[in-house]
Amino acid sequence: MRATRTGSPHVLYEEFTMEFDVEIRRLSPKFTQDYPQSSFPELMYKDNRPYTCLLIDTHTDYFICIPFRSEIGHSNAYMFSSTARSKRSASGLDYSKVAIIKDSSYIDSAQAIVDKDEFNETMIHILQISNDICTYIDNYCNHCNGKAIMHERSFSRCYQYSTLKYFHDILGLASFNTTHT
């Protein structure tokens, strides 16, 4: 693996043939406007607080935005283990609340801030996190397009509250097919 700093806090990673960039960013007010809570209830909305996320660019047609959360009650996440917050609560990066973004105007240009220990743990485990989220998205897509149908209960456990259903157009999936849920 080679990590190259290309400007703070932007880091380029190369692992075999997989190359990706990561940044800590916030989603813009335009994202919130175009994805209102009334129509997209599984997305995370915080009153007067930014949606801070790990932005991963895998050099596909979209960005993957994984939100930092202070309390996660399921296993579809990277759970922090060595941070101050993780000693008090189940904090981490929540894969089930991921936003898939094609429009770069949905990414706020203002600097996003996370706790230093959370940033450090994220960067130490970035390959695992990137692989995990790509697998999470691929399993969802493979189920929805019929390539690898999951058992109904397994699919429900992993994706019942997932935000991926809101991004079928970007993921190249047909409308959500209830026969595969």
PDB file of C-alpha atoms in Angstrom:
ATOM      1  CA  MET A   1       0.000   0.000   0.000  1.00  0.00           C
ATOM      2  CA  ARG A   2       1.197   3.483  -0.753  1.00  0.00           C
ATOM      3  CA  ALA A   3      -0.312   6.537   0.892  1.00  0.00           C
ATOM      4  CA  THR A   4       0.438   9.909  -0.606  1.00  0.00           C
ATOM      5  CA  ARG A   5      -0.615  13.152   1.017  1.00  0.00           C
ATOM      6  CA  THR A   6      -1.947  15.377  -1.747  1.00  0.00           C
ATOM      7  CA  GLY A   7      -3.070  18.313   0.386  1.00  0.00           C
ATOM      8  CA  SER A   8      -4.516  18.438   3.857  1.00  0.00           C
ATOM      9  CA  PRO A   9      -6.668  16.494   4.748  1.00  0.00           C
ATOM     10  CA  HIS A  10      -6.792  14.770   1.372  1.00  0.00           C
ATOM     11  CA  VAL A  11      -4.938  11.446   1.104  1.00  0.00           C
ATOM     12  CA  LEU A  12      -4.526   9.183  -1.921  1.00  0.00           C
ATOM     13  CA  TYR A  13      -4.259   5.443  -1.276  1.00  0.00           C
ATOM     14  CA  GLU A  14      -3.251   2.733  -3.698  1.00  0.00           C
ATOM     15  CA  GLU A  15      -3.724  -0.927  -2.865  1.00  0.00           C
ATOM     16  CA  PHE A  16      -2.834  -3.311  -5.666  1.00  0.00           C
ATOM     17  CA  THR A  17      -5.103  -2.032  -8.454  1.00  0.00           C
ATOM     18  CA  MET A  18      -7.578  -0.245  -6.167  1.00  0.00           C
ATOM     19  CA  GLU A  19      -6.862   3.445  -5.889  1.00  0.00           C
ATOM     20  CA  PHE A  20      -8.965   5.802  -3.845  1.00  0.00           C
ATOM     21  CA  ASP A  21      -8.886   9.236  -2.253  1.00  0.00           C
ATOM     22  CA  VAL A  22     -10.287  10.096   1.153  1.00  0.00           C
ATOM     23  CA  GLU A  23     -11.214  13.316   2.876  1.00  0.00           C
ATOM     24  CA  ILE A  24     -13.222  14.358   5.916  1.00  0.00           C
ATOM     25  CA  ARG A  25     -15.999  16.580   4.573  1.00  0.00           C
ATOM     26  CA  ARG A  26     -19.516  17.798   5.258  1.00  0.00           C
ATOM     27  CA  LEU A  27     -22.544  17.549   3.048  1.00  0.00           C
ATOM     28  CA  SER A  28     -23.727  20.910   1.780  1.00  0.00           C
ATOM     29  CA  PRO A  29     -27.045  22.660   2.414  1.00  0.00           C
ATOM     30  CA  LYS A  30     -27.872  21.888  -1.244  1.00  0.00           C
ATOM     31  CA  PHE A  31     -27.787  18.167  -0.409  1.00  0.00           C
ATOM     32  CA  THR A  32     -30.245  18.707   2.459  1.00  0.00           C
ATOM     33  CA  GLN A  33     -32.459  20.802   0.182  1.00  0.00           C
ATOM     34  CA  ASP A  34     -32.468  18.189  -2.609  1.00  0.00           C
ATOM     35  CA  TYR A  35     -32.884  15.260  -0.198  1.00  0.00           C
ATOM     36  CA  PRO A  36     -35.454  16.541   2.344  1.00  0.00           C
ATOM     37  CA  GLN A  37     -36.140  14.481   5.448  1.00  0.00           C
ATOM     38  CA  SER A  38     -39.832  14.192   4.568  1.00  0.00           C
ATOM     39  CA  SER A  39     -38.947  12.199   1.433  1.00  0.00           C
ATOM     40  CA  PHE A  40     -35.722  10.545   2.631  1.00  0.00           C
ATOM     41  CA  PRO A  41     -36.305   9.650   6.307  1.00  0.00           C
ATOM     42  CA  GLU A  42     -33.370   7.216   6.627  1.00  0.00           C
ATOM     43  CA  LEU A  43     -30.804   9.908   5.837  1.00  0.00           C
ATOM     44  CA  MET A  44     -29.265  11.568   8.860  1.00  0.00           C
ATOM     45  CA  TYR A  45     -30.461  15.072   9.614  1.00  0.00           C
ATOM     46  CA  LYS A  46     -29.111  17.152  12.468  1.00  0.00           C
ATOM     47  CA  ASP A  47     -30.609  20.503  13.387  1.00  0.00           C
ATOM     48  CA  ASN A  48     -27.984  23.201  12.872  1.00  0.00           C
ATOM     49  CA  ARG A  49     -25.198  20.604  12.732  1.00  0.00           C
ATOM     50  CA  PRO A  50     -23.298  19.501   9.653  1.00  0.00           C
ATOM     51  CA  TYR A  51     -23.439  15.973   8.264  1.00  0.00           C
ATOM     52  CA  THR A  52     -19.733  15.176   8.700  1.00  0.00           C
ATOM     53  CA  CYS A  53     -18.565  12.183   6.757  1.00  0.00           C
ATOM     54  CA  LEU A  54     -15.634  10.262   5.430  1.00  0.00           C
ATOM     55  CA  LEU A  55     -15.684  11.012   1.713  1.00  0.00           C
ATOM     56  CA  ILE A  56     -14.247   8.198  -0.395  1.00  0.00           C
ATOM     57  CA  ASP A  57     -13.566   8.626  -4.082  1.00  0.00           C
ATOM     58  CA  THR A  58     -12.928   5.187  -5.574  1.00  0.00           C
ATOM     59  CA  HIS A  59     -12.677   6.775  -9.029  1.00  0.00           C
ATOM     60  CA  THR A  60     -16.032   5.366 -10.076  1.00  0.00           C
ATOM     61  CA  ASP A  61     -18.833   7.695 -11.148  1.00  0.00           C
ATOM     62  CA  TYR A  62     -19.707   8.713  -7.595  1.00  0.00           C
ATOM     63  CA  PHE A  63     -18.447   9.599  -4.120  1.00  0.00           C
ATOM     64  CA  ILE A  64     -19.196   7.508  -1.037  1.00  0.00           C
ATOM     65  CA  CYS A  65     -19.974   9.574   2.078  1.00  0.00           C
ATOM     66  CA  ILE A  66     -19.958   7.583   5.319  1.00  0.00           C
ATOM     67  CA  PRO A  67     -21.236   9.608   8.284  1.00  0.00           C
ATOM     68  CA  PHE A  68     -19.438   9.806  11.597  1.00  0.00           C
ATOM     69  CA  ARG A  69     -21.892   8.915  14.370  1.00  0.00           C
ATOM     70  CA  SER A  70     -21.604   9.119  18.115  1.00  0.00           C
ATOM     71  CA  GLU A  71     -24.052   6.256  18.763  1.00  0.00           C
ATOM     72  CA  ILE A  72     -24.529   3.219  16.505  1.00  0.00           C
ATOM     73  CA  GLY A  73     -26.740   0.313  17.523  1.00  0.00           C
ATOM     74  CA  HIS A  74     -26.022  -2.217  14.772  1.00  0.00           C
ATOM     75  CA  SER A  75     -23.103  -4.003  13.113  1.00  0.00           C
ATOM     76  CA  ASN A  76     -23.213  -2.332   9.666  1.00  0.00           C
ATOM     77  CA  ALA A  77     -20.481   0.075  10.660  1.00  0.00           C
ATOM     78  CA  TYR A  78     -16.850   0.554  11.460  1.00  0.00           C
ATOM     79  CA  MET A  79     -16.867   0.877  15.247  1.00  0.00           C
ATOM     80  CA  PHE A  80     -14.153   2.973  16.854  1.00  0.00           C
ATOM     81  CA  SER A  81     -12.290   1.074  19.536  1.00  0.00           C
ATOM     82  CA  SER A  82      -9.481   3.320  20.728  1.00  0.00           C
ATOM     83  CA  THR A  83     -11.044   6.786  20.845  1.00  0.00           C
ATOM     84  CA  ALA A  84     -12.190   8.770  23.852  1.00  0.00           C
ATOM     85  CA  ARG A  85     -15.801   8.762  22.603  1.00  0.00           C
ATOM     86  CA  SER A  86     -15.737   4.997  21.975  1.00  0.00           C
ATOM     87  CA  LYS A  87     -15.017   4.458  25.672  1.00  0.00           C
ATOM     88  CA  ARG A  88     -18.371   6.141  26.494  1.00  0.00           C
ATOM     89  CA  SER A  89     -20.552   5.172  23.528  1.00  0.00           C
ATOM     90  CA  ALA A  90     -20.735   3.011  20.420  1.00  0.00           C
ATOM     91  CA  SER A  91     -19.287   5.536  17.976  1.00  0.00           C
ATOM     92  CA  GLY A  92     -18.000   4.971  14.466  1.00  0.00           C
ATOM     93  CA  LEU A  93     -18.693   5.255  10.757  1.00  0.00           C
ATOM     94  CA  ASP A  94     -22.232   4.130   9.884  1.00  0.00           C
ATOM     95  CA  TYR A  95     -22.395   2.219   6.586  1.00  0.00           C
ATOM     96  CA  SER A  96     -26.199   2.015   6.709  1.00  0.00           C
ATOM     97  CA  LYS A  97     -26.502   5.814   6.512  1.00  0.00           C
ATOM     98  CA  VAL A  98     -24.111   6.243   3.589  1.00  0.00           C
ATOM     99  CA  ALA A  99     -24.831   8.892   0.955  1.00  0.00           C
ATOM    100  CA  ILE A 100     -23.886   8.164  -2.649  1.00  0.00           C
ATOM    101  CA  ILE A 101     -23.081  11.438  -4.384  1.00  0.00           C
ATOM    102  CA  LYS A 102     -22.468  12.283  -7.995  1.00  0.00           C
ATOM    103  CA  ASP A 103     -23.031  16.037  -7.801  1.00  0.00           C
ATOM    104  CA  SER A 104     -19.948  17.680  -6.282  1.00  0.00           C
ATOM    105  CA  SER A 105     -22.063  20.658  -5.192  1.00  0.00           C
ATOM    106  CA  TYR A 106     -23.429  18.344  -2.473  1.00  0.00           C
ATOM    107  CA  ILE A 107     -19.994  18.427  -0.825  1.00  0.00           C
ATOM    108  CA  ASP A 108     -19.424  21.484   1.343  1.00  0.00           C
ATOM    109  CA  SER A 109     -16.189  23.335   0.639  1.00  0.00           C
ATOM    110  CA  ALA A 110     -15.812  24.381   4.299  1.00  0.00           C
ATOM    111  CA  GLN A 111     -13.337  22.408   6.363  1.00  0.00           C
ATOM    112  CA  ALA A 112     -14.902  19.600   8.383  1.00  0.00           C
ATOM    113  CA  ILE A 113     -13.593  18.776  11.826  1.00  0.00           C
ATOM    114  CA  VAL A 114     -13.693  15.489  13.704  1.00  0.00           C
ATOM    115  CA  ASP A 115     -11.971  14.482  16.922  1.00  0.00           C
ATOM    116  CA  LYS A 116      -8.266  13.918  16.335  1.00  0.00           C
ATOM    117  CA  ASP A 117      -8.338  10.390  17.759  1.00  0.00           C
ATOM    118  CA  GLU A 118     -11.274   9.460  15.489  1.00  0.00           C
ATOM    119  CA  PHE A 119      -9.423  10.887  12.479  1.00  0.00           C
ATOM    120  CA  ASN A 120      -6.285   8.924  13.414  1.00  0.00           C
ATOM    121  CA  GLU A 121      -8.150   5.651  13.900  1.00  0.00           C
ATOM    122  CA  THR A 122      -9.998   6.190  10.614  1.00  0.00           C
ATOM    123  CA  MET A 123      -6.746   6.720   8.702  1.00  0.00           C
ATOM    124  CA  ILE A 124      -5.076   3.710  10.357  1.00  0.00           C
ATOM    125  CA  HIS A 125      -8.001   1.483   9.293  1.00  0.00           C
ATOM    126  CA  ILE A 126      -8.863   3.194   6.000  1.00  0.00           C
ATOM    127  CA  LEU A 127      -8.237   0.099   3.862  1.00  0.00           C
ATOM    128  CA  GLN A 128     -10.590  -1.993   6.014  1.00  0.00           C
ATOM    129  CA  ILE A 129     -13.220   0.781   6.006  1.00  0.00           C
ATOM    130  CA  SER A 130     -12.979   1.266   2.245  1.00  0.00           C
ATOM    131  CA  ASN A 131     -13.195  -2.478   1.589  1.00  0.00           C
ATOM    132  CA  ASP A 132     -16.092  -2.855   4.039  1.00  0.00           C
ATOM    133  CA  ILE A 133     -18.180  -0.066   2.517  1.00  0.00           C
ATOM    134  CA  CYS A 134     -17.514  -1.256  -1.034  1.00  0.00           C
ATOM    135  CA  THR A 135     -18.582  -4.777  -0.028  1.00  0.00           C
ATOM    136  CA  TYR A 136     -21.675  -3.382   1.733  1.00  0.00           C
ATOM    137  CA  ILE A 137     -22.669  -1.483  -1.440  1.00  0.00           C
ATOM    138  CA  ASP A 138     -21.764  -4.366  -3.795  1.00  0.00           C
ATOM    139  CA  ASN A 139     -23.802  -6.901  -1.778  1.00  0.00           C
ATOM    140  CA  TYR A 140     -26.789  -4.547  -1.881  1.00  0.00           C
ATOM    141  CA  CYS A 141     -26.455  -3.978  -5.642  1.00  0.00           C
ATOM    142  CA  ASN A 142     -25.955  -7.689  -6.348  1.00  0.00           C
ATOM    143  CA  HIS A 143     -29.086  -8.505  -4.384  1.00  0.00           C
ATOM    144  CA  CYS A 144     -31.177  -5.812  -6.060  1.00  0.00           C
ATOM    145  CA  ASN A 145     -30.083  -6.689  -9.580  1.00  0.00           C
ATOM    146  CA  GLY A 146     -30.566 -10.418  -8.969  1.00  0.00           C
ATOM    147  CA  LYS A 147     -26.897 -11.471  -9.232  1.00  0.00           C
ATOM    148  CA  ALA A 148     -26.668 -12.728  -5.642  1.00  0.00           C
ATOM    149  CA  ILE A 149     -29.982 -12.813  -3.824  1.00  0.00           C
ATOM    150  CA  MET A 150     -29.604 -12.773  -0.052  1.00  0.00           C
ATOM    151  CA  HIS A 151     -31.967 -14.597   2.276  1.00  0.00           C
ATOM    152  CA  GLU A 152     -34.882 -12.291   3.097  1.00  0.00           C
ATOM    153  CA  ARG A 153     -33.974 -12.045   6.795  1.00  0.00           C
ATOM    154  CA  SER A 154     -30.287 -11.396   6.083  1.00  0.00           C
ATOM    155  CA  PHE A 155     -31.134  -8.685   3.591  1.00  0.00           C
ATOM    156  CA  SER A 156     -33.575  -7.092   6.015  1.00  0.00           C
ATOM    157  CA  ARG A 157     -31.037  -7.171   8.862  1.00  0.00           C
ATOM    158  CA  CYS A 158     -28.401  -5.452   6.716  1.00  0.00           C
ATOM    159  CA  TYR A 159     -30.463  -3.064   4.618  1.00  0.00           C
ATOM    160  CA  GLN A 160     -33.906  -2.449   6.156  1.00  0.00           C
ATOM    161  CA  TYR A 161     -32.881   1.021   7.371  1.00  0.00           C
ATOM    162  CA  SER A 162     -30.215   1.622   4.746  1.00  0.00           C
ATOM    163  CA  THR A 163     -30.081   4.797   2.689  1.00  0.00           C
ATOM    164  CA  LEU A 164     -28.875   2.947  -0.409  1.00  0.00           C
ATOM    165  CA  LYS A 165     -32.481   2.668  -1.667  1.00  0.00           C
ATOM    166  CA  TYR A 166     -32.392   6.436  -2.288  1.00  0.00           C
ATOM    167  CA  PHE A 167     -29.459   6.199  -4.681  1.00  0.00           C
ATOM    168  CA  HIS A 168     -30.546   3.538  -7.187  1.00  0.00           C
ATOM    169  CA  ASP A 169     -30.187   5.995 -10.051  1.00  0.00           C
ATOM    170  CA  ILE A 170     -26.536   6.692  -9.203  1.00  0.00           C
ATOM    171  CA  LEU A 171     -25.795   3.011  -8.508  1.00  0.00           C
ATOM    172  CA  GLY A 172     -27.271   2.016 -11.882  1.00  0.00           C
ATOM    173  CA  LEU A 173     -30.099  -0.003 -10.353  1.00  0.00           C
ATOM    174  CA  ALA A 174     -33.686  -0.120 -11.500  1.00  0.00           C
ATOM    175  CA  SER A 175     -36.367   1.167  -9.169  1.00  0.00           C
ATOM    176  CA  PHE A 176     -36.382  -0.673  -5.881  1.00  0.00           C
ATOM    177  CA  ASN A 177     -37.719  -4.151  -6.571  1.00  0.00           C
ATOM    178  CA  THR A 178     -39.729  -5.463  -3.640  1.00  0.00           C
ATOM    179  CA  THR A 179     -39.478  -9.050  -4.887  1.00  0.00           C
ATOM    180  CA  HIS A 180     -35.805  -8.982  -3.875  1.00  0.00           C
ATOM    181  CA  THR A 181     -36.291  -7.641  -0.330  1.00  0.00           C
TER     182      THR A 181
END
